[in-house]
Structure formats: structure tokens, C-alpha cells
Amino acid sequence: MRFAKVLAVALSALMGTIQPAPAQSQQGPTPQTVALLVQQAQIILPSDSRFSQWLGQFAVRVGLSGPALGHAFVGAASPVVSLGNGISYYPLPSASGLDLRQIAGGQTPAALLGVMTVPPGATLAGQTLPQRLGLVAMTGSLVVVLIDLSTGNVIAFLILPATPILAFSFFPVSFLLPVVVQFISVPIFPFVFFPFPIFLACPALPVSVPINVSVGSGAVLATVISDGSPVFQIQEGGFEEGKPALRITSFGPSLQFTLMSAGSLQIGFMGGGSTAKAQLPLLSSFRLLVQGGGKTACVAAAVIPLGFGLLISGMAAMN
């Protein structure tokens, strides 16, 4: 669980400089909660002696199996949630507004959540995954069940502790998704402008441009516009606690952002009209995804040495 410990430290460090808007922090979990869930999670695969026991509980609580179970996910559709790294999520309408505390506390035995799509070759704990997965939540603490939709068979059980979930007044499915993604590994993708192999690709967005900006320049990497007015902006942000950073500025809407790199995840929430900074790794690829106001922007790049300075080199994309 060394990765999870590094993740928890990275999230804690980030939250010292980037604070969620007060209203949001009261309504939902914090990034520290996500890190704690990752750290304490258990993965049960078919090779595990406990798998058959959990499979029996799943059959009782869900009451579906095989093709009938796969067919139950047919209604999963837009809005699509891009989780980065080629992973997307399609929620089921029946899971809209679902409070996972009801399942973690045992009041609701199980609920079908939606469909997650992953790139070819993606793995979970070394096991190759199909490209379309059904996600189910069931009680027993909180258990996330991954389903192969082509067969309706259970692939894995991801067991999460109930205590951090029950500590909040509301725990939506959206805070569960980053936890699941942390356990999925995807292949490395080559990137034509990129000086290092990139394993964190941006989602498909209509506008993309190469970027090469010096750390300390304050250069703008992306400005997202809607109806002729700027929505938010990403620019080079100098140094934050000795590390290079990107500055995110909202010109109106509330924003959510994630910055992923090898061994770390930063999650931030911003109120309208505010700014925040996300720290960047050195000599490693990263991907910053910013969403809000119906818009998305992404930076997939790396911070590399150039002469006596540092250069952010990669690509920016937006809609």
C-alpha cells in the first residue's frame, strides 16, 4: 500500500494551499477522504479464497446474474464523466442523487451505479479488464462490484471502510469514482510533442495545442471561452512551496480539478471568481483536468530541465 500512502501525503500537502469552498466542504467529502478510502481499500479477485463468499452475498443482495445483470446497465448514458487516462463513466438514471451512506450503513442492500469504460489493456491488480465495466455498490461496509458487461460475471470486489463515508451528511457517487480509478492501470501512450512517455492522456477535446513555456514566465496555457466570455484560465504559476505550479483562475463558475502523476493525485474545488494552484512533479508526466460551467480543459505535459531553468512541455486541450 506504499502508493496509497504517497497519495495521502500528496493530497494533504495540496489541501494546505488549496482550500475547498466552504459550502462544498460541508456538503461532501474532502480529498483527504478519497485518499483514506484508497489507503484502506481491499481488492478481492476470483483467485482470492474470499471471492466465493462475497459472490454469494452479491447474489442475495442484487438478485441478478449473467446476461440479465449485463442487460440491467443498458440505460447508462450521458452525461459522460471523463475521469482522464482514457477512462469514462456513464451513470444510470436510477443512481442519480444516490447517497452512498445508505448502502454503507446497511439501509439499502445494493444499487447499480453505471458503466465505466477503460482503454484496451487496462488492468486491476494485474488482472486484465474488459473495456466496459458495470459498477454496483452493495452493503458490507461499502463494496464496489465490477461486472464484465459482455458476460454479466463479477470481476472483482473493492471493499471500502464505512466509517469515513458515514461521517458526512451526503456521499455522492462522484466521490467514489476517483477511488476506483486509482486501482486501474492503463498502458503507456506515445505523445508526439512529449519529451517523456505519457501515461495520463487528456480526454478527446475539439481544440488542442502544443505548449512549451518556461517556469516563472506566467504564460497562459489555456483560456476556456463560452458565448464570447472567458469561463476559466490555466496559466504557468511560478513556484509553490519550492515546486513548479499551474494557476487556475475562475471567471465565474465553481470549478473542480484533478492533477494526476506517477504516485500522486491532487483534487481541488474552487468557488466562482477564485484562484488556486496545483503543484507539478519534476521529471515526470502529469495531467491536469479542470471542469466547470459546462466546460473542460486539460494539460498533459512534463516539467523538464532547460539550460538553467525549467520548461513545461506537452499539450493543452479544451472545448
XYZ file of C-alpha atoms in Angstrom:
319
model
C 0.000 0.000 0.000
C 3.015 2.274 -0.450
C 1.307 4.033 -3.377
C -1.738 4.843 -1.263
C 0.436 6.365 1.474
C 2.191 8.580 -1.077
C -1.225 9.555 -2.432
C -2.474 10.521 1.020
C 0.600 12.680 1.670
C 0.226 14.407 -1.705
C -3.421 15.195 -1.088
C -2.728 16.512 2.421
C 0.043 18.764 1.110
C -2.214 20.143 -1.592
C -5.035 20.959 0.799
C -2.659 23.104 2.830
C -2.601 25.573 -0.100
C -5.859 24.900 -1.939
C -8.978 25.001 0.202
C -12.437 23.922 -0.964
C -15.213 26.468 -0.963
C -16.872 26.416 2.486
C -20.297 25.358 1.220
C -18.840 22.468 -0.769
C -16.702 21.198 2.094
C -19.819 20.985 4.275
C -21.889 19.143 1.671
C -19.472 16.453 0.531
C -16.269 14.576 1.290
C -12.824 16.121 1.080
C -9.831 14.899 -0.968
C -8.364 13.533 2.274
C -11.399 11.251 2.500
C -10.742 9.936 -1.010
C -7.112 9.248 -0.061
C -8.184 7.458 3.119
C -10.584 5.221 1.200
C -7.814 4.304 -1.261
C -5.412 3.562 1.575
C -7.810 1.234 3.415
C -9.448 -0.487 0.425
C -9.189 -4.238 -0.188
C -9.381 -5.864 -3.632
C -10.949 -9.327 -3.825
C -10.262 -11.124 -7.138
C -11.552 -14.557 -8.270
C -8.232 -16.095 -7.198
C -8.854 -14.949 -3.598
C -10.332 -17.572 -1.221
C -12.862 -14.971 -0.030
C -14.263 -14.350 -3.521
C -16.913 -17.079 -3.398
C -18.212 -15.761 -0.066
C -18.634 -12.252 -1.480
C -20.149 -13.670 -4.655
C -22.817 -15.383 -2.560
C -23.633 -12.121 -0.779
C -23.789 -10.327 -4.132
C -26.301 -12.864 -5.496
C -28.576 -12.342 -2.482
C -28.394 -8.546 -2.419
C -28.594 -7.840 -6.154
C -30.675 -10.785 -7.344
C -29.282 -10.663 -10.900
C -26.570 -12.621 -12.677
C -25.277 -13.456 -16.136
C -26.881 -11.783 -19.190
C -29.718 -10.359 -17.087
C -27.207 -8.471 -14.969
C -25.404 -7.137 -18.038
C -28.702 -6.030 -19.571
C -29.561 -4.040 -16.437
C -26.871 -1.491 -17.391
C -28.305 -0.717 -20.837
C -29.804 2.563 -19.608
C -26.406 4.056 -18.642
C -25.891 7.106 -20.857
C -24.873 10.748 -20.897
C -23.868 12.927 -19.217
C -20.488 11.283 -19.623
C -17.997 11.844 -16.811
C -14.413 11.905 -18.085
C -12.048 10.516 -15.449
C -8.925 11.018 -17.563
C -6.356 8.479 -18.680
C -8.849 7.232 -21.274
C -11.408 6.239 -18.600
C -15.037 7.433 -18.800
C -18.146 6.863 -16.716
C -21.792 6.707 -17.842
C -24.217 6.965 -14.900
C -27.518 5.130 -14.666
C -30.514 7.471 -14.195
C -31.610 5.327 -11.244
C -28.382 6.255 -9.418
C -28.947 9.999 -9.780
C -28.806 11.622 -6.349
C -27.875 8.335 -4.681
C -26.441 8.766 -1.180
C -23.872 6.008 -0.654
C -24.226 6.382 3.121
C -27.481 4.446 2.817
C -25.571 1.490 1.392
C -22.554 1.820 3.698
C -24.924 1.921 6.676
C -26.919 -1.109 5.509
C -30.260 0.647 4.929
C -30.058 -0.162 1.197
C -28.622 -3.575 0.262
C -27.297 -2.657 -3.204
C -27.612 -0.272 -6.155
C -26.492 -0.335 -9.781
C -24.382 2.772 -10.444
C -23.342 2.951 -14.094
C -20.868 1.880 -16.779
C -17.131 2.596 -16.765
C -15.130 2.289 -19.993
C -11.365 1.728 -19.910
C -8.673 1.622 -22.643
C -7.579 -1.718 -24.135
C -5.011 -3.430 -21.906
C -6.157 -1.753 -18.690
C -5.643 -3.897 -15.577
C -6.835 -4.116 -11.981
C -4.305 -5.634 -9.557
C -2.639 -7.335 -12.545
C -5.905 -8.716 -13.961
C -6.797 -7.549 -17.478
C -10.130 -5.731 -17.617
C -12.779 -5.748 -20.342
C -13.323 -2.337 -21.918
C -16.865 -1.975 -20.488
C -17.435 -2.467 -16.774
C -20.635 -2.305 -14.781
C -20.327 -0.734 -11.321
C -22.507 -1.886 -8.425
C -22.409 -0.691 -4.809
C -23.544 -3.054 -2.064
C -23.508 -3.135 1.702
C -20.909 -4.989 3.766
C -19.077 -1.821 4.755
C -19.226 -0.322 1.237
C -18.406 -2.773 -1.532
C -17.892 -1.716 -5.148
C -18.503 -4.630 -7.504
C -17.015 -4.638 -11.015
C -19.018 -6.523 -13.658
C -17.914 -7.743 -17.089
C -20.863 -6.470 -19.136
C -20.193 -8.878 -22.004
C -20.886 -11.867 -19.734
C -22.538 -10.469 -16.609
C -19.807 -12.078 -14.475
C -18.293 -10.422 -11.412
C -14.655 -9.422 -11.985
C -13.711 -8.061 -8.564
C -14.933 -6.723 -5.241
C -13.434 -3.482 -3.936
C -14.160 -3.272 -0.201
C -14.081 0.214 1.336
C -14.384 1.204 5.014
C -17.799 2.581 6.008
C -16.642 4.933 8.789
C -15.254 7.790 6.600
C -18.354 7.633 4.387
C -20.855 7.776 7.255
C -19.069 10.820 8.709
C -20.651 13.085 6.068
C -24.199 14.299 5.563
C -24.122 13.200 1.916
C -21.749 10.946 -0.032
C -22.435 11.026 -3.811
C -21.243 8.505 -6.390
C -18.953 11.171 -7.903
C -16.641 10.863 -4.875
C -16.457 7.112 -5.311
C -15.191 7.232 -8.904
C -11.690 8.651 -8.166
C -11.208 5.839 -5.640
C -11.982 3.157 -8.237
C -9.745 4.826 -10.855
C -6.744 4.708 -8.513
C -6.669 0.913 -8.778
C -6.848 0.770 -12.588
C -3.596 0.773 -14.565
C -3.627 1.705 -18.249
C -0.954 1.265 -20.955
C 1.547 3.983 -21.782
C 0.616 6.084 -24.819
C 3.244 7.795 -27.023
C 2.860 11.562 -27.470
C 4.407 13.304 -30.455
C 5.282 16.598 -28.699
C 6.173 14.998 -25.407
C 9.745 14.506 -24.113
C 8.714 11.600 -21.831
C 6.320 8.663 -22.290
C 2.874 9.840 -21.221
C 0.548 7.541 -19.341
C -2.026 10.212 -18.499
C -3.692 11.266 -21.741
C -6.281 14.041 -21.997
C -9.843 13.162 -22.975
C -10.832 13.853 -26.583
C -11.497 17.609 -26.814
C -12.072 19.642 -30.011
C -9.222 22.167 -29.539
C -5.650 21.117 -28.751
C -2.332 22.971 -28.967
C 1.284 22.097 -28.102
C 2.759 24.022 -25.178
C 6.356 24.871 -24.275
C 6.522 27.526 -21.538
C 9.210 28.418 -19.031
C 8.529 28.072 -15.321
C 8.274 31.598 -13.950
C 7.020 33.115 -17.211
C 3.377 33.368 -16.162
C 2.367 32.273 -19.661
C -1.269 31.334 -20.315
C -1.691 27.670 -21.303
C -5.450 27.627 -21.906
C -8.357 30.070 -21.798
C -11.811 28.497 -21.995
C -14.486 30.730 -23.554
C -18.286 30.404 -23.713
C -20.501 32.796 -25.724
C -17.575 35.172 -26.166
C -16.767 35.428 -22.443
C -13.914 33.688 -20.563
C -15.032 30.893 -18.227
C -11.695 29.928 -16.669
C -7.989 30.019 -17.420
C -4.911 27.880 -16.795
C -1.516 29.567 -16.702
C 2.002 28.910 -15.521
C 2.032 29.738 -11.813
C 5.686 30.049 -10.811
C 6.712 28.133 -7.711
C 4.535 26.943 -4.831
C 6.395 25.678 -1.755
C 9.504 25.138 -3.866
C 7.702 23.245 -6.639
C 6.562 24.497 -10.058
C 2.818 25.055 -10.236
C -0.086 25.869 -12.511
C -2.527 28.632 -11.585
C -6.247 28.096 -12.231
C -8.496 31.162 -12.358
C -12.290 31.066 -12.442
C -14.073 33.999 -14.069
C -17.474 32.931 -12.731
C -18.388 29.248 -12.258
C -17.321 26.889 -9.499
C -14.585 24.529 -10.685
C -13.262 21.077 -9.867
C -9.776 19.983 -10.876
C -7.582 16.911 -10.601
C -3.854 16.675 -11.178
C -2.558 13.136 -11.624
C 1.053 11.979 -11.899
C 3.020 8.872 -11.029
C 2.202 8.018 -7.427
C 0.072 11.063 -6.612
C -3.365 12.611 -7.044
C -4.401 16.172 -6.235
C -8.075 17.132 -6.108
C -9.297 20.687 -5.718
C -12.590 22.571 -5.576
C -12.931 26.291 -6.275
C -15.720 28.769 -5.781
C -16.720 31.151 -8.560
C -14.305 34.018 -9.214
C -11.469 32.446 -7.221
C -7.950 31.169 -7.988
C -5.979 28.103 -6.926
C -2.630 26.490 -7.609
C -1.753 22.860 -8.326
C 1.825 21.705 -7.716
C 3.607 19.873 -10.544
C 6.003 16.902 -10.379
C 9.559 17.220 -11.671
C 10.847 14.971 -14.474
C 7.559 13.095 -14.655
C 4.453 13.327 -16.815
C 1.269 14.777 -15.329
C -2.299 15.535 -16.372
C -4.371 18.445 -15.063
C -8.110 18.268 -15.788
C -10.301 21.292 -14.967
C -14.109 21.212 -15.282
C -16.848 23.709 -14.532
C -19.504 25.855 -16.155
C -20.137 23.107 -18.696
C -16.559 23.375 -19.964
C -13.414 21.224 -19.751
C -9.718 21.961 -20.196
C -6.764 19.607 -19.852
C -2.980 19.919 -19.750
C -0.899 16.781 -20.377
C 2.781 17.622 -20.040
C 6.000 17.318 -18.018
C 8.382 19.704 -16.267
C 11.870 19.246 -17.740
C 15.248 20.976 -17.303
C 16.205 23.526 -19.970
C 19.542 25.241 -19.512
C 19.466 26.766 -16.022
C 15.670 26.747 -15.850
C 12.631 24.528 -16.205
C 10.245 24.050 -19.113
C 6.622 22.802 -19.133
C 6.320 20.842 -22.358
C 3.304 18.947 -23.646
C -0.191 19.731 -24.880
C -3.257 21.689 -23.778
C -6.784 20.778 -24.896
C -10.208 22.317 -24.278
C -13.776 22.608 -25.537
